[in-house]
């Protein structure tokens, strides 16, 4: 296992060798394993490991963020518990995992993933704001004129995106385009589940002084009975935008408790990186790494009420 040491923390950067498990898929920030000798395409159980890597703009960045894998796993578990009555999920166990990845791995049901990013937006920002400024609509939803950065959307809207291969960009599409690609019945169910999860999470976060601006969910069908299950991670600082309610001001970019902090640094003059060029992003400075970790820890502690 390759690690990078930062103070007292070890940052998991590459896939460890785990006895009894075969490494199946390596992503930008997660590693997926199947029981030894199992065909990954048919595995009914998988081991999902959240590494300490962080990605932005389809690039895996260096160095990693100490403890990020543990934080994301703990936040996901909190939300899976809160949402179990709305959307069954893929988690089998967080305890019976190899010691090498304890705290940052989950044993999960094997899923055939739906090839769609299911995004719920309760505030207008990011690519949604870009689409709105260009056409007055987001994901096929025509919105009122005069909206601006961080305008609240009531009700929240479902805005799907295609799932790109690693290295490519996800592409926002309309709900109607998603229905044409995957079938109306499946997309309607995904829309219902996504918005139900978002509204429940928005209420819970608001009770803790946090605004859930938007979130990205992924669903898959169980390989044992075909049930549609909430998979991957859920409502983490990697997949969601969290804003402090006390600092919220419509019309400006909001201070965030999520990965947007890293994106903002990458696109600032301080990084010196040209996003449109072929060159990879620069290494994250130590202060950006530490401030990112602090934001992730704060998000975990405020949302769960537990100390990390």
PDB file of C-alpha atoms in Angstrom:
ATOM      1  CA  UNK A   1       0.000   0.000   0.000  1.00  0.00           C
ATOM      2  CA  UNK A   2       1.352   3.406  -0.951  1.00  0.00           C
ATOM      3  CA  UNK A   3       0.784   6.154   1.569  1.00  0.00           C
ATOM      4  CA  UNK A   4       1.870   9.703   2.113  1.00  0.00           C
ATOM      5  CA  UNK A   5       2.494  10.826   5.662  1.00  0.00           C
ATOM      6  CA  UNK A   6       1.332  14.266   6.789  1.00  0.00           C
ATOM      7  CA  UNK A   7       1.966  14.828  10.471  1.00  0.00           C
ATOM      8  CA  UNK A   8       0.396  11.887  12.274  1.00  0.00           C
ATOM      9  CA  UNK A   9      -1.973  10.978   9.427  1.00  0.00           C
ATOM     10  CA  UNK A  10      -1.346   8.501   6.650  1.00  0.00           C
ATOM     11  CA  UNK A  11      -2.932   9.397   3.358  1.00  0.00           C
ATOM     12  CA  UNK A  12      -4.011   6.414   1.261  1.00  0.00           C
ATOM     13  CA  UNK A  13      -3.128   7.232  -2.333  1.00  0.00           C
ATOM     14  CA  UNK A  14      -3.071   3.921  -4.207  1.00  0.00           C
ATOM     15  CA  UNK A  15      -4.923   0.635  -4.039  1.00  0.00           C
ATOM     16  CA  UNK A  16      -3.648  -1.635  -1.246  1.00  0.00           C
ATOM     17  CA  UNK A  17      -3.367  -5.393  -1.640  1.00  0.00           C
ATOM     18  CA  UNK A  18      -6.122  -6.925   0.495  1.00  0.00           C
ATOM     19  CA  UNK A  19      -6.056 -10.660   1.310  1.00  0.00           C
ATOM     20  CA  UNK A  20      -9.213 -12.393   0.089  1.00  0.00           C
ATOM     21  CA  UNK A  21     -10.120  -9.587  -2.296  1.00  0.00           C
ATOM     22  CA  UNK A  22      -9.207  -8.889  -5.914  1.00  0.00           C
ATOM     23  CA  UNK A  23      -8.808  -5.301  -7.013  1.00  0.00           C
ATOM     24  CA  UNK A  24     -11.430  -4.735  -9.701  1.00  0.00           C
ATOM     25  CA  UNK A  25     -11.680  -1.041 -10.533  1.00  0.00           C
ATOM     26  CA  UNK A  26      -9.611   2.024  -9.669  1.00  0.00           C
ATOM     27  CA  UNK A  27     -11.323   5.401  -9.866  1.00  0.00           C
ATOM     28  CA  UNK A  28     -10.121   8.937  -9.237  1.00  0.00           C
ATOM     29  CA  UNK A  29     -10.955   8.719  -5.528  1.00  0.00           C
ATOM     30  CA  UNK A  30     -12.257   5.190  -4.833  1.00  0.00           C
ATOM     31  CA  UNK A  31     -11.053   1.620  -5.256  1.00  0.00           C
ATOM     32  CA  UNK A  32     -13.418  -1.303  -5.795  1.00  0.00           C
ATOM     33  CA  UNK A  33     -12.667  -4.926  -4.871  1.00  0.00           C
ATOM     34  CA  UNK A  34     -14.500  -8.214  -5.347  1.00  0.00           C
ATOM     35  CA  UNK A  35     -14.078 -11.515  -3.466  1.00  0.00           C
ATOM     36  CA  UNK A  36     -10.988 -13.333  -4.731  1.00  0.00           C
ATOM     37  CA  UNK A  37     -11.669 -15.306  -7.885  1.00  0.00           C
ATOM     38  CA  UNK A  38     -14.967 -13.550  -8.635  1.00  0.00           C
ATOM     39  CA  UNK A  39     -15.840 -12.036 -11.997  1.00  0.00           C
ATOM     40  CA  UNK A  40     -16.270  -8.287 -11.282  1.00  0.00           C
ATOM     41  CA  UNK A  41     -19.153  -8.102 -13.758  1.00  0.00           C
ATOM     42  CA  UNK A  42     -21.096 -10.741 -11.810  1.00  0.00           C
ATOM     43  CA  UNK A  43     -20.047 -10.062  -8.199  1.00  0.00           C
ATOM     44  CA  UNK A  44     -22.995  -9.856  -5.825  1.00  0.00           C
ATOM     45  CA  UNK A  45     -20.777  -8.354  -3.118  1.00  0.00           C
ATOM     46  CA  UNK A  46     -18.076  -5.706  -3.443  1.00  0.00           C
ATOM     47  CA  UNK A  47     -15.693  -3.838  -1.155  1.00  0.00           C
ATOM     48  CA  UNK A  48     -15.723  -0.089  -1.762  1.00  0.00           C
ATOM     49  CA  UNK A  49     -12.703   1.798  -0.402  1.00  0.00           C
ATOM     50  CA  UNK A  50     -12.743   5.587  -0.150  1.00  0.00           C
ATOM     51  CA  UNK A  51      -9.158   6.796  -0.537  1.00  0.00           C
ATOM     52  CA  UNK A  52      -7.753  10.114   0.603  1.00  0.00           C
ATOM     53  CA  UNK A  53      -7.368  11.283  -2.980  1.00  0.00           C
ATOM     54  CA  UNK A  54      -9.310  14.311  -4.152  1.00  0.00           C
ATOM     55  CA  UNK A  55     -10.338  15.180  -7.695  1.00  0.00           C
ATOM     56  CA  UNK A  56     -11.519  18.299  -9.462  1.00  0.00           C
ATOM     57  CA  UNK A  57     -12.287  19.079 -13.091  1.00  0.00           C
ATOM     58  CA  UNK A  58     -11.742  15.405 -13.976  1.00  0.00           C
ATOM     59  CA  UNK A  59      -8.208  15.346 -12.576  1.00  0.00           C
ATOM     60  CA  UNK A  60      -6.943  13.424  -9.551  1.00  0.00           C
ATOM     61  CA  UNK A  61      -4.959  15.918  -7.519  1.00  0.00           C
ATOM     62  CA  UNK A  62      -1.829  15.645  -5.433  1.00  0.00           C
ATOM     63  CA  UNK A  63      -1.325  15.370  -2.554  1.00  0.00           C
ATOM     64  CA  UNK A  64      -4.245  13.667  -0.880  1.00  0.00           C
ATOM     65  CA  UNK A  65      -6.324  15.088   1.967  1.00  0.00           C
ATOM     66  CA  UNK A  66      -5.484  13.314   5.258  1.00  0.00           C
ATOM     67  CA  UNK A  67      -8.456  11.386   6.720  1.00  0.00           C
ATOM     68  CA  UNK A  68     -10.694  12.201   3.733  1.00  0.00           C
ATOM     69  CA  UNK A  69     -11.586   8.555   3.090  1.00  0.00           C
ATOM     70  CA  UNK A  70     -12.651   8.028   6.695  1.00  0.00           C
ATOM     71  CA  UNK A  71     -14.646  11.271   6.743  1.00  0.00           C
ATOM     72  CA  UNK A  72     -16.536  10.466   3.550  1.00  0.00           C
ATOM     73  CA  UNK A  73     -17.297   6.926   4.694  1.00  0.00           C
ATOM     74  CA  UNK A  74     -18.590   8.146   8.056  1.00  0.00           C
ATOM     75  CA  UNK A  75     -20.766  10.852   6.484  1.00  0.00           C
ATOM     76  CA  UNK A  76     -22.201   8.395   3.952  1.00  0.00           C
ATOM     77  CA  UNK A  77     -23.069   5.932   6.718  1.00  0.00           C
ATOM     78  CA  UNK A  78     -24.831   8.701   8.660  1.00  0.00           C
ATOM     79  CA  UNK A  79     -26.948   9.601   5.642  1.00  0.00           C
ATOM     80  CA  UNK A  80     -27.667   6.017   4.625  1.00  0.00           C
ATOM     81  CA  UNK A  81     -29.181   5.560   8.103  1.00  0.00           C
ATOM     82  CA  UNK A  82     -31.224   8.766   7.844  1.00  0.00           C
ATOM     83  CA  UNK A  83     -32.582   7.843   4.409  1.00  0.00           C
ATOM     84  CA  UNK A  84     -33.179   4.099   4.748  1.00  0.00           C
ATOM     85  CA  UNK A  85     -36.969   4.436   4.753  1.00  0.00           C
ATOM     86  CA  UNK A  86     -36.925   6.547   1.575  1.00  0.00           C
ATOM     87  CA  UNK A  87     -34.285   4.847  -0.533  1.00  0.00           C
ATOM     88  CA  UNK A  88     -32.848   1.386   0.233  1.00  0.00           C
ATOM     89  CA  UNK A  89     -29.069   1.363  -0.176  1.00  0.00           C
ATOM     90  CA  UNK A  90     -26.241  -0.983  -1.083  1.00  0.00           C
ATOM     91  CA  UNK A  91     -24.435  -1.184   2.281  1.00  0.00           C
ATOM     92  CA  UNK A  92     -24.023  -4.624   3.850  1.00  0.00           C
ATOM     93  CA  UNK A  93     -21.476  -3.851   6.572  1.00  0.00           C
ATOM     94  CA  UNK A  94     -18.979  -1.232   7.669  1.00  0.00           C
ATOM     95  CA  UNK A  95     -17.418  -3.485  10.295  1.00  0.00           C
ATOM     96  CA  UNK A  96     -16.398  -6.708   8.595  1.00  0.00           C
ATOM     97  CA  UNK A  97     -13.728  -5.152   6.364  1.00  0.00           C
ATOM     98  CA  UNK A  98      -9.954  -5.735   6.090  1.00  0.00           C
ATOM     99  CA  UNK A  99      -7.966  -4.060   8.852  1.00  0.00           C
ATOM    100  CA  UNK A 100      -5.836  -2.221   6.295  1.00  0.00           C
ATOM    101  CA  UNK A 101      -8.838  -0.138   5.230  1.00  0.00           C
ATOM    102  CA  UNK A 102     -10.895  -0.067   8.432  1.00  0.00           C
ATOM    103  CA  UNK A 103     -12.943   3.097   8.708  1.00  0.00           C
ATOM    104  CA  UNK A 104     -12.784   3.872   5.013  1.00  0.00           C
ATOM    105  CA  UNK A 105     -14.298   0.769   3.448  1.00  0.00           C
ATOM    106  CA  UNK A 106     -17.801  -0.644   3.096  1.00  0.00           C
ATOM    107  CA  UNK A 107     -18.959  -4.103   2.109  1.00  0.00           C
ATOM    108  CA  UNK A 108     -21.764  -3.523  -0.363  1.00  0.00           C
ATOM    109  CA  UNK A 109     -24.167  -5.338  -2.640  1.00  0.00           C
ATOM    110  CA  UNK A 110     -22.977  -5.672  -6.200  1.00  0.00           C
ATOM    111  CA  UNK A 111     -24.934  -3.333  -8.445  1.00  0.00           C
ATOM    112  CA  UNK A 112     -25.355  -2.779 -12.135  1.00  0.00           C
ATOM    113  CA  UNK A 113     -25.106   0.993 -12.030  1.00  0.00           C
ATOM    114  CA  UNK A 114     -27.619   3.161 -13.859  1.00  0.00           C
ATOM    115  CA  UNK A 115     -25.578   5.263 -16.325  1.00  0.00           C
ATOM    116  CA  UNK A 116     -26.931   8.562 -15.038  1.00  0.00           C
ATOM    117  CA  UNK A 117     -25.803  11.144 -12.512  1.00  0.00           C
ATOM    118  CA  UNK A 118     -28.919  12.059 -10.527  1.00  0.00           C
ATOM    119  CA  UNK A 119     -28.539  15.668  -9.439  1.00  0.00           C
ATOM    120  CA  UNK A 120     -30.939  17.596  -7.212  1.00  0.00           C
ATOM    121  CA  UNK A 121     -30.575  21.371  -7.058  1.00  0.00           C
ATOM    122  CA  UNK A 122     -32.115  23.517  -4.351  1.00  0.00           C
ATOM    123  CA  UNK A 123     -30.002  26.566  -5.151  1.00  0.00           C
ATOM    124  CA  UNK A 124     -28.723  27.924  -8.451  1.00  0.00           C
ATOM    125  CA  UNK A 125     -24.947  27.685  -8.749  1.00  0.00           C
ATOM    126  CA  UNK A 126     -22.161  25.936 -10.659  1.00  0.00           C
ATOM    127  CA  UNK A 127     -23.017  24.394 -14.017  1.00  0.00           C
ATOM    128  CA  UNK A 128     -26.708  24.900 -13.290  1.00  0.00           C
ATOM    129  CA  UNK A 129     -26.206  28.679 -13.151  1.00  0.00           C
ATOM    130  CA  UNK A 130     -24.154  28.510 -16.364  1.00  0.00           C
ATOM    131  CA  UNK A 131     -26.975  26.663 -18.143  1.00  0.00           C
ATOM    132  CA  UNK A 132     -29.581  29.091 -16.762  1.00  0.00           C
ATOM    133  CA  UNK A 133     -27.669  32.139 -17.964  1.00  0.00           C
ATOM    134  CA  UNK A 134     -27.352  30.595 -21.423  1.00  0.00           C
ATOM    135  CA  UNK A 135     -30.936  29.396 -21.892  1.00  0.00           C
ATOM    136  CA  UNK A 136     -33.107  30.273 -18.914  1.00  0.00           C
ATOM    137  CA  UNK A 137     -33.459  26.564 -18.157  1.00  0.00           C
ATOM    138  CA  UNK A 138     -31.626  23.860 -16.210  1.00  0.00           C
ATOM    139  CA  UNK A 139     -32.104  20.188 -17.061  1.00  0.00           C
ATOM    140  CA  UNK A 140     -35.155  21.059 -19.137  1.00  0.00           C
ATOM    141  CA  UNK A 141     -36.749  23.033 -16.286  1.00  0.00           C
ATOM    142  CA  UNK A 142     -37.569  26.596 -17.394  1.00  0.00           C
ATOM    143  CA  UNK A 143     -36.911  28.890 -14.438  1.00  0.00           C
ATOM    144  CA  UNK A 144     -38.177  32.419 -13.706  1.00  0.00           C
ATOM    145  CA  UNK A 145     -36.146  35.344 -15.031  1.00  0.00           C
ATOM    146  CA  UNK A 146     -33.930  37.382 -12.736  1.00  0.00           C
ATOM    147  CA  UNK A 147     -32.320  34.556 -10.792  1.00  0.00           C
ATOM    148  CA  UNK A 148     -28.679  34.899  -9.835  1.00  0.00           C
ATOM    149  CA  UNK A 149     -25.830  33.155  -8.040  1.00  0.00           C
ATOM    150  CA  UNK A 150     -27.173  31.151  -5.066  1.00  0.00           C
ATOM    151  CA  UNK A 151     -30.863  31.885  -5.713  1.00  0.00           C
ATOM    152  CA  UNK A 152     -33.019  29.354  -3.841  1.00  0.00           C
ATOM    153  CA  UNK A 153     -35.138  26.997  -5.932  1.00  0.00           C
ATOM    154  CA  UNK A 154     -38.484  25.950  -4.464  1.00  0.00           C
ATOM    155  CA  UNK A 155     -39.259  23.242  -5.171  1.00  0.00           C
ATOM    156  CA  UNK A 156     -35.874  21.688  -5.857  1.00  0.00           C
ATOM    157  CA  UNK A 157     -35.332  20.385  -9.392  1.00  0.00           C
ATOM    158  CA  UNK A 158     -33.973  17.131 -10.807  1.00  0.00           C
ATOM    159  CA  UNK A 159     -31.227  17.759 -13.380  1.00  0.00           C
ATOM    160  CA  UNK A 160     -29.627  14.572 -14.719  1.00  0.00           C
ATOM    161  CA  UNK A 161     -26.212  14.266 -16.320  1.00  0.00           C
ATOM    162  CA  UNK A 162     -24.552  11.566 -18.353  1.00  0.00           C
ATOM    163  CA  UNK A 163     -21.873   9.539 -16.580  1.00  0.00           C
ATOM    164  CA  UNK A 164     -18.636  10.055 -18.474  1.00  0.00           C
ATOM    165  CA  UNK A 165     -15.756   7.643 -18.733  1.00  0.00           C
ATOM    166  CA  UNK A 166     -12.794   8.531 -16.536  1.00  0.00           C
ATOM    167  CA  UNK A 167     -10.994  11.535 -18.005  1.00  0.00           C
ATOM    168  CA  UNK A 168     -14.088  12.823 -19.805  1.00  0.00           C
ATOM    169  CA  UNK A 169     -16.637  15.358 -18.609  1.00  0.00           C
ATOM    170  CA  UNK A 170     -20.129  14.576 -17.369  1.00  0.00           C
ATOM    171  CA  UNK A 171     -22.678  16.328 -19.564  1.00  0.00           C
ATOM    172  CA  UNK A 172     -25.866  17.931 -18.292  1.00  0.00           C
ATOM    173  CA  UNK A 173     -28.937  16.697 -20.165  1.00  0.00           C
ATOM    174  CA  UNK A 174     -32.663  17.320 -19.867  1.00  0.00           C
ATOM    175  CA  UNK A 175     -35.043  15.030 -18.048  1.00  0.00           C
ATOM    176  CA  UNK A 176     -36.715  14.274 -21.377  1.00  0.00           C
ATOM    177  CA  UNK A 177     -33.368  13.261 -22.910  1.00  0.00           C
ATOM    178  CA  UNK A 178     -32.777  10.951 -19.948  1.00  0.00           C
ATOM    179  CA  UNK A 179     -36.207   9.365 -20.496  1.00  0.00           C
ATOM    180  CA  UNK A 180     -35.383   8.783 -24.149  1.00  0.00           C
ATOM    181  CA  UNK A 181     -32.083   7.114 -23.237  1.00  0.00           C
ATOM    182  CA  UNK A 182     -33.180   4.971 -20.275  1.00  0.00           C
ATOM    183  CA  UNK A 183     -36.960   4.771 -20.445  1.00  0.00           C
ATOM    184  CA  UNK A 184     -39.577   6.976 -18.838  1.00  0.00           C
ATOM    185  CA  UNK A 185     -40.484   4.585 -16.007  1.00  0.00           C
ATOM    186  CA  UNK A 186     -36.903   4.266 -14.708  1.00  0.00           C
ATOM    187  CA  UNK A 187     -36.122   7.979 -14.995  1.00  0.00           C
ATOM    188  CA  UNK A 188     -39.378   8.939 -13.289  1.00  0.00           C
ATOM    189  CA  UNK A 189     -38.474   6.632 -10.392  1.00  0.00           C
ATOM    190  CA  UNK A 190     -34.968   8.103 -10.230  1.00  0.00           C
ATOM    191  CA  UNK A 191     -36.399  11.629 -10.184  1.00  0.00           C
ATOM    192  CA  UNK A 192     -38.824  10.744  -7.387  1.00  0.00           C
ATOM    193  CA  UNK A 193     -36.108   9.096  -5.267  1.00  0.00           C
ATOM    194  CA  UNK A 194     -33.546  11.824  -5.890  1.00  0.00           C
ATOM    195  CA  UNK A 195     -35.869  14.642  -4.872  1.00  0.00           C
ATOM    196  CA  UNK A 196     -37.184  12.723  -1.855  1.00  0.00           C
ATOM    197  CA  UNK A 197     -33.615  12.144  -0.644  1.00  0.00           C
ATOM    198  CA  UNK A 198     -32.681  15.760  -1.273  1.00  0.00           C
ATOM    199  CA  UNK A 199     -35.669  17.232   0.569  1.00  0.00           C
ATOM    200  CA  UNK A 200     -35.139  14.971   3.585  1.00  0.00           C
ATOM    201  CA  UNK A 201     -31.438  15.871   3.672  1.00  0.00           C
ATOM    202  CA  UNK A 202     -32.158  19.578   3.171  1.00  0.00           C
ATOM    203  CA  UNK A 203     -34.385  19.567   6.247  1.00  0.00           C
ATOM    204  CA  UNK A 204     -31.869  17.682   8.384  1.00  0.00           C
ATOM    205  CA  UNK A 205     -28.981  19.921   7.298  1.00  0.00           C
ATOM    206  CA  UNK A 206     -31.020  23.081   7.916  1.00  0.00           C
ATOM    207  CA  UNK A 207     -31.630  21.991  11.508  1.00  0.00           C
ATOM    208  CA  UNK A 208     -27.843  22.039  11.891  1.00  0.00           C
ATOM    209  CA  UNK A 209     -27.325  25.441  10.312  1.00  0.00           C
ATOM    210  CA  UNK A 210     -26.220  24.114   6.918  1.00  0.00           C
ATOM    211  CA  UNK A 211     -27.765  24.749   3.509  1.00  0.00           C
ATOM    212  CA  UNK A 212     -27.634  21.819   1.103  1.00  0.00           C
ATOM    213  CA  UNK A 213     -27.265  23.639  -2.203  1.00  0.00           C
ATOM    214  CA  UNK A 214     -27.205  20.574  -4.421  1.00  0.00           C
ATOM    215  CA  UNK A 215     -26.168  16.947  -4.459  1.00  0.00           C
ATOM    216  CA  UNK A 216     -25.340  14.153  -6.874  1.00  0.00           C
ATOM    217  CA  UNK A 217     -26.674  10.641  -6.296  1.00  0.00           C
ATOM    218  CA  UNK A 218     -26.019   7.350  -8.040  1.00  0.00           C
ATOM    219  CA  UNK A 219     -28.327   4.354  -8.212  1.00  0.00           C
ATOM    220  CA  UNK A 220     -27.878   0.768  -9.334  1.00  0.00           C
ATOM    221  CA  UNK A 221     -29.896  -2.404  -9.680  1.00  0.00           C
ATOM    222  CA  UNK A 222     -29.097  -5.298  -7.363  1.00  0.00           C
ATOM    223  CA  UNK A 223     -27.559  -8.282  -9.124  1.00  0.00           C
ATOM    224  CA  UNK A 224     -29.543 -10.642  -6.915  1.00  0.00           C
ATOM    225  CA  UNK A 225     -33.112  -9.354  -7.327  1.00  0.00           C
ATOM    226  CA  UNK A 226     -32.978  -6.247  -9.546  1.00  0.00           C
ATOM    227  CA  UNK A 227     -34.020  -3.856  -6.771  1.00  0.00           C
ATOM    228  CA  UNK A 228     -33.104  -0.215  -7.408  1.00  0.00           C
ATOM    229  CA  UNK A 229     -30.685   0.832  -4.646  1.00  0.00           C
ATOM    230  CA  UNK A 230     -28.893   4.008  -3.641  1.00  0.00           C
ATOM    231  CA  UNK A 231     -25.191   3.317  -4.190  1.00  0.00           C
ATOM    232  CA  UNK A 232     -21.745   4.862  -4.155  1.00  0.00           C
ATOM    233  CA  UNK A 233     -21.391   7.653  -1.572  1.00  0.00           C
ATOM    234  CA  UNK A 234     -24.219   9.901  -0.469  1.00  0.00           C
ATOM    235  CA  UNK A 235     -24.395  13.560   0.571  1.00  0.00           C
ATOM    236  CA  UNK A 236     -20.675  14.005   1.211  1.00  0.00           C
ATOM    237  CA  UNK A 237     -18.532  17.117   0.646  1.00  0.00           C
ATOM    238  CA  UNK A 238     -17.300  15.405  -2.540  1.00  0.00           C
ATOM    239  CA  UNK A 239     -20.780  14.962  -4.014  1.00  0.00           C
ATOM    240  CA  UNK A 240     -22.659  17.939  -2.547  1.00  0.00           C
ATOM    241  CA  UNK A 241     -22.395  21.640  -1.868  1.00  0.00           C
ATOM    242  CA  UNK A 242     -22.767  22.595   1.797  1.00  0.00           C
ATOM    243  CA  UNK A 243     -23.087  26.250   2.796  1.00  0.00           C
ATOM    244  CA  UNK A 244     -23.263  27.749   6.279  1.00  0.00           C
ATOM    245  CA  UNK A 245     -26.739  29.241   6.706  1.00  0.00           C
ATOM    246  CA  UNK A 246     -25.369  32.078   8.831  1.00  0.00           C
ATOM    247  CA  UNK A 247     -23.119  33.244   5.977  1.00  0.00           C
ATOM    248  CA  UNK A 248     -25.611  32.850   3.117  1.00  0.00           C
ATOM    249  CA  UNK A 249     -26.105  35.863   0.877  1.00  0.00           C
ATOM    250  CA  UNK A 250     -27.899  35.572  -2.462  1.00  0.00           C
ATOM    251  CA  UNK A 251     -26.018  37.056  -5.397  1.00  0.00           C
ATOM    252  CA  UNK A 252     -22.516  36.007  -4.398  1.00  0.00           C
ATOM    253  CA  UNK A 253     -20.379  32.890  -4.266  1.00  0.00           C
ATOM    254  CA  UNK A 254     -20.955  31.229  -0.896  1.00  0.00           C
ATOM    255  CA  UNK A 255     -18.217  30.054   1.488  1.00  0.00           C
ATOM    256  CA  UNK A 256     -18.442  26.279   1.356  1.00  0.00           C
ATOM    257  CA  UNK A 257     -17.771  23.191   3.475  1.00  0.00           C
ATOM    258  CA  UNK A 258     -16.988  20.995   0.494  1.00  0.00           C
ATOM    259  CA  UNK A 259     -14.746  20.400  -2.513  1.00  0.00           C
ATOM    260  CA  UNK A 260     -15.639  23.752  -4.070  1.00  0.00           C
ATOM    261  CA  UNK A 261     -12.838  25.270  -1.987  1.00  0.00           C
ATOM    262  CA  UNK A 262     -10.316  23.235  -3.986  1.00  0.00           C
ATOM    263  CA  UNK A 263     -11.988  24.067  -7.306  1.00  0.00           C
ATOM    264  CA  UNK A 264     -11.863  27.773  -6.450  1.00  0.00           C
ATOM    265  CA  UNK A 265      -8.149  27.609  -5.685  1.00  0.00           C
ATOM    266  CA  UNK A 266      -7.406  25.728  -8.911  1.00  0.00           C
ATOM    267  CA  UNK A 267      -9.133  28.390 -11.008  1.00  0.00           C
ATOM    268  CA  UNK A 268      -7.610  31.320  -9.097  1.00  0.00           C
ATOM    269  CA  UNK A 269      -4.457  33.220 -10.140  1.00  0.00           C
ATOM    270  CA  UNK A 270      -2.716  31.681  -7.133  1.00  0.00           C
ATOM    271  CA  UNK A 271      -2.597  28.246  -8.781  1.00  0.00           C
ATOM    272  CA  UNK A 272      -1.288  29.471 -12.140  1.00  0.00           C
ATOM    273  CA  UNK A 273      -3.209  26.651 -13.849  1.00  0.00           C
ATOM    274  CA  UNK A 274      -4.985  27.046 -17.168  1.00  0.00           C
ATOM    275  CA  UNK A 275      -7.997  24.751 -17.059  1.00  0.00           C
ATOM    276  CA  UNK A 276      -8.280  24.842 -20.864  1.00  0.00           C
ATOM    277  CA  UNK A 277      -4.698  23.664 -21.405  1.00  0.00           C
ATOM    278  CA  UNK A 278      -3.449  20.071 -21.507  1.00  0.00           C
ATOM    279  CA  UNK A 279      -1.142  20.454 -18.517  1.00  0.00           C
ATOM    280  CA  UNK A 280      -2.182  18.669 -15.305  1.00  0.00           C
ATOM    281  CA  UNK A 281      -3.119  20.785 -12.285  1.00  0.00           C
ATOM    282  CA  UNK A 282      -0.348  21.826  -9.901  1.00  0.00           C
ATOM    283  CA  UNK A 283       0.173  20.203  -6.519  1.00  0.00           C
ATOM    284  CA  UNK A 284      -2.056  21.536  -3.765  1.00  0.00           C
ATOM    285  CA  UNK A 285      -0.181  23.749  -1.281  1.00  0.00           C
ATOM    286  CA  UNK A 286      -0.047  22.591   2.320  1.00  0.00           C
ATOM    287  CA  UNK A 287      -2.423  25.345   3.437  1.00  0.00           C
ATOM    288  CA  UNK A 288      -5.038  24.327   0.849  1.00  0.00           C
ATOM    289  CA  UNK A 289      -4.750  20.692   1.962  1.00  0.00           C
ATOM    290  CA  UNK A 290      -5.190  21.654   5.623  1.00  0.00           C
ATOM    291  CA  UNK A 291      -8.086  24.037   4.991  1.00  0.00           C
ATOM    292  CA  UNK A 292      -9.825  21.428   2.840  1.00  0.00           C
ATOM    293  CA  UNK A 293      -9.473  18.839   5.588  1.00  0.00           C
ATOM    294  CA  UNK A 294     -10.836  21.331   8.124  1.00  0.00           C
ATOM    295  CA  UNK A 295     -13.900  21.989   5.977  1.00  0.00           C
ATOM    296  CA  UNK A 296     -14.597  18.271   5.571  1.00  0.00           C
ATOM    297  CA  UNK A 297     -14.237  17.685   9.312  1.00  0.00           C
ATOM    298  CA  UNK A 298     -16.529  20.630  10.076  1.00  0.00           C
ATOM    299  CA  UNK A 299     -19.149  19.321   7.652  1.00  0.00           C
ATOM    300  CA  UNK A 300     -19.041  15.899   9.313  1.00  0.00           C
ATOM    301  CA  UNK A 301     -19.239  17.247  12.862  1.00  0.00           C
ATOM    302  CA  UNK A 302     -22.027  19.749  12.180  1.00  0.00           C
ATOM    303  CA  UNK A 303     -24.149  17.316  10.201  1.00  0.00           C
ATOM    304  CA  UNK A 304     -23.785  14.312  12.491  1.00  0.00           C
ATOM    305  CA  UNK A 305     -23.317  16.012  15.859  1.00  0.00           C
ATOM    306  CA  UNK A 306     -20.347  13.696  16.453  1.00  0.00           C
ATOM    307  CA  UNK A 307     -16.704  14.546  16.971  1.00  0.00           C
ATOM    308  CA  UNK A 308     -14.282  13.273  14.348  1.00  0.00           C
TER     309      UNK A 308
END
